[in-house]
GROMACS .gro file of C-alpha atoms in nm:
model
  250
    1UNK     CA    1  -5.861   4.438  10.938
    2UNK     CA    2  -6.020   4.119  11.076
    3UNK     CA    3  -5.781   3.835  11.145
    4UNK     CA    4  -5.791   3.538  10.910
    5UNK     CA    5  -5.809   3.192  11.062
    6UNK     CA    6  -5.530   2.962  10.944
    7UNK     CA    7  -5.636   2.713  10.681
    8UNK     CA    8  -5.700   2.363  10.808
    9UNK     CA    9  -5.482   2.090  10.659
   10UNK     CA   10  -5.656   1.914  10.372
   11UNK     CA   11  -5.622   1.536  10.354
   12UNK     CA   12  -5.691   1.336  10.038
   13UNK     CA   13  -5.836   0.988  10.101
   14UNK     CA   14  -5.805   0.745   9.808
   15UNK     CA   15  -5.984   0.411   9.846
   16UNK     CA   16  -6.222   0.215   9.625
   17UNK     CA   17  -6.432   0.104   9.925
   18UNK     CA   18  -6.703   0.372   9.970
   19UNK     CA   19  -6.773   0.265  10.329
   20UNK     CA   20  -6.409   0.297  10.430
   21UNK     CA   21  -6.382   0.629  10.247
   22UNK     CA   22  -6.681   0.759  10.438
   23UNK     CA   23  -6.552   0.641  10.776
   24UNK     CA   24  -6.208   0.796  10.715
   25UNK     CA   25  -6.373   1.116  10.597
   26UNK     CA   26  -6.585   1.131  10.914
   27UNK     CA   27  -6.292   1.061  11.149
   28UNK     CA   28  -6.069   1.323  10.990
   29UNK     CA   29  -6.340   1.587  10.956
   30UNK     CA   30  -6.447   1.549  11.317
   31UNK     CA   31  -6.085   1.599  11.419
   32UNK     CA   32  -6.051   1.932  11.241
   33UNK     CA   33  -5.921   1.839  10.897
   34UNK     CA   34  -6.060   1.930  10.559
   35UNK     CA   35  -6.104   1.614  10.353
   36UNK     CA   36  -6.121   1.526   9.984
   37UNK     CA   37  -6.199   1.173   9.869
   38UNK     CA   38  -6.138   0.971   9.553
   39UNK     CA   39  -6.206   0.615   9.449
   40UNK     CA   40  -5.933   0.575   9.188
   41UNK     CA   41  -5.631   0.733   9.024
   42UNK     CA   42  -5.837   0.962   8.803
   43UNK     CA   43  -6.013   1.106   9.106
   44UNK     CA   44  -5.683   1.136   9.290
   45UNK     CA   45  -5.522   1.350   9.020
   46UNK     CA   46  -5.839   1.557   8.977
   47UNK     CA   47  -5.847   1.635   9.350
   48UNK     CA   48  -5.481   1.737   9.355
   49UNK     CA   49  -5.534   1.962   9.053
   50UNK     CA   50  -5.831   2.128   9.220
   51UNK     CA   51  -5.672   2.220   9.555
   52UNK     CA   52  -5.343   2.181   9.745
   53UNK     CA   53  -5.332   1.897   9.996
   54UNK     CA   54  -5.119   1.843  10.304
   55UNK     CA   55  -5.120   1.462  10.289
   56UNK     CA   56  -5.254   1.165  10.090
   57UNK     CA   57  -5.399   0.848  10.243
   58UNK     CA   58  -5.376   0.586   9.969
   59UNK     CA   59  -5.496   0.225   9.974
   60UNK     CA   60  -5.240  -0.021   9.841
   61UNK     CA   61  -5.502  -0.245   9.675
   62UNK     CA   62  -5.745  -0.056   9.453
   63UNK     CA   63  -5.995  -0.236   9.233
   64UNK     CA   64  -5.838  -0.173   8.891
   65UNK     CA   65  -5.509  -0.010   8.992
   66UNK     CA   66  -5.218  -0.078   9.222
   67UNK     CA   67  -5.175   0.185   9.490
   68UNK     CA   68  -4.798   0.148   9.484
   69UNK     CA   69  -4.783   0.252   9.118
   70UNK     CA   70  -5.001   0.552   9.198
   71UNK     CA   71  -4.778   0.640   9.494
   72UNK     CA   72  -4.464   0.626   9.281
   73UNK     CA   73  -4.628   0.853   9.025
   74UNK     CA   74  -4.727   1.092   9.302
   75UNK     CA   75  -4.373   1.094   9.435
   76UNK     CA   76  -4.241   1.193   9.093
   77UNK     CA   77  -4.498   1.470   9.041
   78UNK     CA   78  -4.520   1.592   9.401
   79UNK     CA   79  -4.194   1.494   9.573
   80UNK     CA   80  -4.271   1.676   9.900
   81UNK     CA   81  -4.632   1.557   9.937
   82UNK     CA   82  -4.651   1.309  10.228
   83UNK     CA   83  -4.811   0.972  10.153
   84UNK     CA   84  -4.949   0.724  10.405
   85UNK     CA   85  -5.024   0.385  10.251
   86UNK     CA   86  -5.311   0.171  10.380
   87UNK     CA   87  -5.244  -0.201  10.358
   88UNK     CA   88  -5.408  -0.522  10.467
   89UNK     CA   89  -5.067  -0.686  10.511
   90UNK     CA   90  -4.860  -0.667  10.828
   91UNK     CA   91  -4.561  -0.839  10.668
   92UNK     CA   92  -4.234  -0.656  10.745
   93UNK     CA   93  -4.102  -0.696  10.390
   94UNK     CA   94  -4.416  -0.530  10.253
   95UNK     CA   95  -4.363  -0.238  10.486
   96UNK     CA   96  -3.998  -0.208  10.391
   97UNK     CA   97  -4.092  -0.213  10.022
   98UNK     CA   98  -4.351   0.061  10.071
   99UNK     CA   99  -4.102   0.282  10.254
  100UNK     CA  100  -3.829   0.217  10.001
  101UNK     CA  101  -4.038   0.299   9.695
  102UNK     CA  102  -4.281   0.572   9.787
  103UNK     CA  103  -4.449   0.590  10.126
  104UNK     CA  104  -4.369   0.806  10.428
  105UNK     CA  105  -4.572   0.588  10.661
  106UNK     CA  106  -4.826   0.306  10.653
  107UNK     CA  107  -5.136   0.182  10.833
  108UNK     CA  108  -5.229  -0.184  10.858
  109UNK     CA  109  -5.600  -0.273  10.848
  110UNK     CA  110  -5.794  -0.288  11.065
  111UNK     CA  111  -5.708   0.029  11.252
  112UNK     CA  112  -5.899   0.254  11.488
  113UNK     CA  113  -5.978   0.623  11.430
  114UNK     CA  114  -5.738   0.701  11.714
  115UNK     CA  115  -5.454   0.516  11.539
  116UNK     CA  116  -5.538   0.684  11.208
  117UNK     CA  117  -5.523   1.031  11.364
  118UNK     CA  118  -5.200   0.952  11.548
  119UNK     CA  119  -5.029   0.858  11.221
  120UNK     CA  120  -5.168   1.154  11.027
  121UNK     CA  121  -5.067   1.405  11.293
  122UNK     CA  122  -4.723   1.252  11.334
  123UNK     CA  123  -4.649   1.267  10.960
  124UNK     CA  124  -4.774   1.627  10.941
  125UNK     CA  125  -4.554   1.723  11.237
  126UNK     CA  126  -4.253   1.576  11.062
  127UNK     CA  127  -4.322   1.723  10.720
  128UNK     CA  128  -4.489   2.060  10.774
  129UNK     CA  129  -4.276   2.359  10.875
  130UNK     CA  130  -4.343   2.488  11.224
  131UNK     CA  131  -4.550   2.804  11.255
  132UNK     CA  132  -4.256   2.991  11.403
  133UNK     CA  133  -3.907   2.868  11.328
  134UNK     CA  134  -3.658   2.901  11.616
  135UNK     CA  135  -3.441   3.208  11.568
  136UNK     CA  136  -3.107   3.024  11.617
  137UNK     CA  137  -3.173   2.819  11.303
  138UNK     CA  138  -3.193   3.123  11.076
  139UNK     CA  139  -2.816   3.153  11.010
  140UNK     CA  140  -2.804   2.785  10.913
  141UNK     CA  141  -3.093   2.796  10.668
  142UNK     CA  142  -2.861   2.663  10.396
  143UNK     CA  143  -2.613   2.389  10.474
  144UNK     CA  144  -2.351   2.301  10.214
  145UNK     CA  145  -2.150   1.982  10.172
  146UNK     CA  146  -1.958   1.872   9.868
  147UNK     CA  147  -2.152   1.987   9.561
  148UNK     CA  148  -2.482   1.993   9.751
  149UNK     CA  149  -2.685   2.259   9.933
  150UNK     CA  150  -2.957   2.160  10.178
  151UNK     CA  151  -3.204   2.446  10.215
  152UNK     CA  152  -3.384   2.406  10.547
  153UNK     CA  153  -3.621   2.694  10.486
  154UNK     CA  154  -3.735   2.572  10.144
  155UNK     CA  155  -3.691   2.206  10.247
  156UNK     CA  156  -3.500   2.138   9.929
  157UNK     CA  157  -3.173   1.975   9.822
  158UNK     CA  158  -2.992   2.141   9.531
  159UNK     CA  159  -2.690   2.035   9.328
  160UNK     CA  160  -2.404   2.261   9.228
  161UNK     CA  161  -2.587   2.381   8.916
  162UNK     CA  162  -2.892   2.478   9.122
  163UNK     CA  163  -3.118   2.194   9.011
  164UNK     CA  164  -3.336   2.036   9.281
  165UNK     CA  165  -3.294   1.674   9.387
  166UNK     CA  166  -3.631   1.526   9.488
  167UNK     CA  167  -3.641   1.400   9.846
  168UNK     CA  168  -3.931   1.242  10.027
  169UNK     CA  169  -4.017   1.406  10.362
  170UNK     CA  170  -3.853   1.117  10.548
  171UNK     CA  171  -3.539   1.142  10.335
  172UNK     CA  172  -3.521   1.517  10.398
  173UNK     CA  173  -3.553   1.470  10.774
  174UNK     CA  174  -3.280   1.206  10.769
  175UNK     CA  175  -3.039   1.422  10.570
  176UNK     CA  176  -3.124   1.727  10.782
  177UNK     CA  177  -3.031   1.535  11.097
  178UNK     CA  178  -2.696   1.427  10.953
  179UNK     CA  179  -2.596   1.758  10.796
  180UNK     CA  180  -2.700   1.963  11.100
  181UNK     CA  181  -2.457   1.768  11.320
  182UNK     CA  182  -2.166   1.638  11.110
  183UNK     CA  183  -1.934   1.407  11.295
  184UNK     CA  184  -2.204   1.287  11.534
  185UNK     CA  185  -2.263   0.913  11.544
  186UNK     CA  186  -2.636   0.847  11.516
  187UNK     CA  187  -2.789   0.522  11.640
  188UNK     CA  188  -3.081   0.371  11.451
  189UNK     CA  189  -3.316   0.459  11.737
  190UNK     CA  190  -3.210   0.824  11.723
  191UNK     CA  191  -3.263   0.837  11.347
  192UNK     CA  192  -3.604   0.673  11.384
  193UNK     CA  193  -3.707   0.957  11.615
  194UNK     CA  194  -3.628   1.205  11.337
  195UNK     CA  195  -3.784   1.016  11.049
  196UNK     CA  196  -4.060   0.795  11.181
  197UNK     CA  197  -4.370   0.831  11.394
  198UNK     CA  198  -4.335   0.743  11.760
  199UNK     CA  199  -4.676   0.579  11.731
  200UNK     CA  200  -4.554   0.351  11.452
  201UNK     CA  201  -4.394   0.016  11.527
  202UNK     CA  202  -4.019   0.061  11.517
  203UNK     CA  203  -3.803  -0.167  11.309
  204UNK     CA  204  -3.439  -0.095  11.234
  205UNK     CA  205  -3.446  -0.191  10.868
  206UNK     CA  206  -3.660   0.112  10.777
  207UNK     CA  207  -3.361   0.332  10.868
  208UNK     CA  208  -3.129   0.120  10.654
  209UNK     CA  209  -3.369   0.158  10.361
  210UNK     CA  210  -3.375   0.536  10.401
  211UNK     CA  211  -2.995   0.549  10.424
  212UNK     CA  212  -2.970   0.347  10.101
  213UNK     CA  213  -3.214   0.578   9.921
  214UNK     CA  214  -3.035   0.896  10.029
  215UNK     CA  215  -2.694   0.753   9.943
  216UNK     CA  216  -2.815   0.673   9.593
  217UNK     CA  217  -2.911   1.037   9.551
  218UNK     CA  218  -2.611   1.220   9.699
  219UNK     CA  219  -2.311   0.989   9.689
  220UNK     CA  220  -2.080   0.979   9.384
  221UNK     CA  221  -2.042   0.607   9.458
  222UNK     CA  222  -2.313   0.474   9.693
  223UNK     CA  223  -2.119   0.150   9.747
  224UNK     CA  224  -1.829   0.351   9.888
  225UNK     CA  225  -1.999   0.647  10.059
  226UNK     CA  226  -1.801   0.951  10.159
  227UNK     CA  227  -2.089   1.146  10.318
  228UNK     CA  228  -2.309   0.905  10.516
  229UNK     CA  229  -2.072   0.644  10.656
  230UNK     CA  230  -2.137   0.336  10.866
  231UNK     CA  231  -1.984   0.313  11.213
  232UNK     CA  232  -1.988  -0.062  11.256
  233UNK     CA  233  -2.174  -0.169  11.568
  234UNK     CA  234  -2.274   0.190  11.649
  235UNK     CA  235  -2.479   0.345  11.369
  236UNK     CA  236  -2.411   0.612  11.108
  237UNK     CA  237  -2.214   0.935  11.086
  238UNK     CA  238  -2.201   1.223  10.840
  239UNK     CA  239  -1.829   1.228  10.768
  240UNK     CA  240  -1.797   1.528  10.532
  241UNK     CA  241  -1.738   1.890  10.633
  242UNK     CA  242  -2.048   2.110  10.631
  243UNK     CA  243  -2.064   2.488  10.595
  244UNK     CA  244  -2.340   2.741  10.647
  245UNK     CA  245  -2.286   3.098  10.540
  246UNK     CA  246  -1.911   3.133  10.552
  247UNK     CA  247  -1.850   2.932  10.868
  248UNK     CA  248  -1.759   2.566  10.880
  249UNK     CA  249  -1.945   2.355  11.134
  250UNK     CA  250  -1.683   2.087  11.152
   0.00000   0.00000   0.00000
């Protein structure tokens, strides 16, 4: 039988500026991506219903809609779909807000095609499973702590009753880092390497925002965490025992 070429990642570009949509479409298509475009929320949802997408590029300021509201709706409906927000603001608080509420990454206008592609590829590297998973990771496909199970193969967090807890790609990567090495003290820079693009400007508060979001989802009392604990002056540590299969990792 003839071999079948792997499908190219499909990117959905959502912007109400037709010129910007066209330029993003051209840059992504010329770099080997399949591209869908939409000018508003209706077009966004229609495109997602028509075909699966690997990533959404979404402008924060649409003509009659707010991109952040659309992103939050996307996060609820498609919790594992990566979202890169496009914003005209370079304010740090805006970036923190985007990361806290919905986005996996952001681009500040104006940006070059090279910068666009660097961000898209970095987010896809972080969020898409590798073509061939390393064999040593197979026994630890499911990591258990407290009443939670982190499934590395399915990229899913499940509670004791089997129900899934929605995690953004960045939240999953953060929790995966902690649970894979309980007892290790992680600095902010180390966590940024696991959750953020190396091409993106680094700022420590984005890690703190992710920690807060994950704590709210897994901790019985986020104000007094028993899983992700702060090591003052050093960073963070996953303080609970973790098991995979029938063996305890710490």
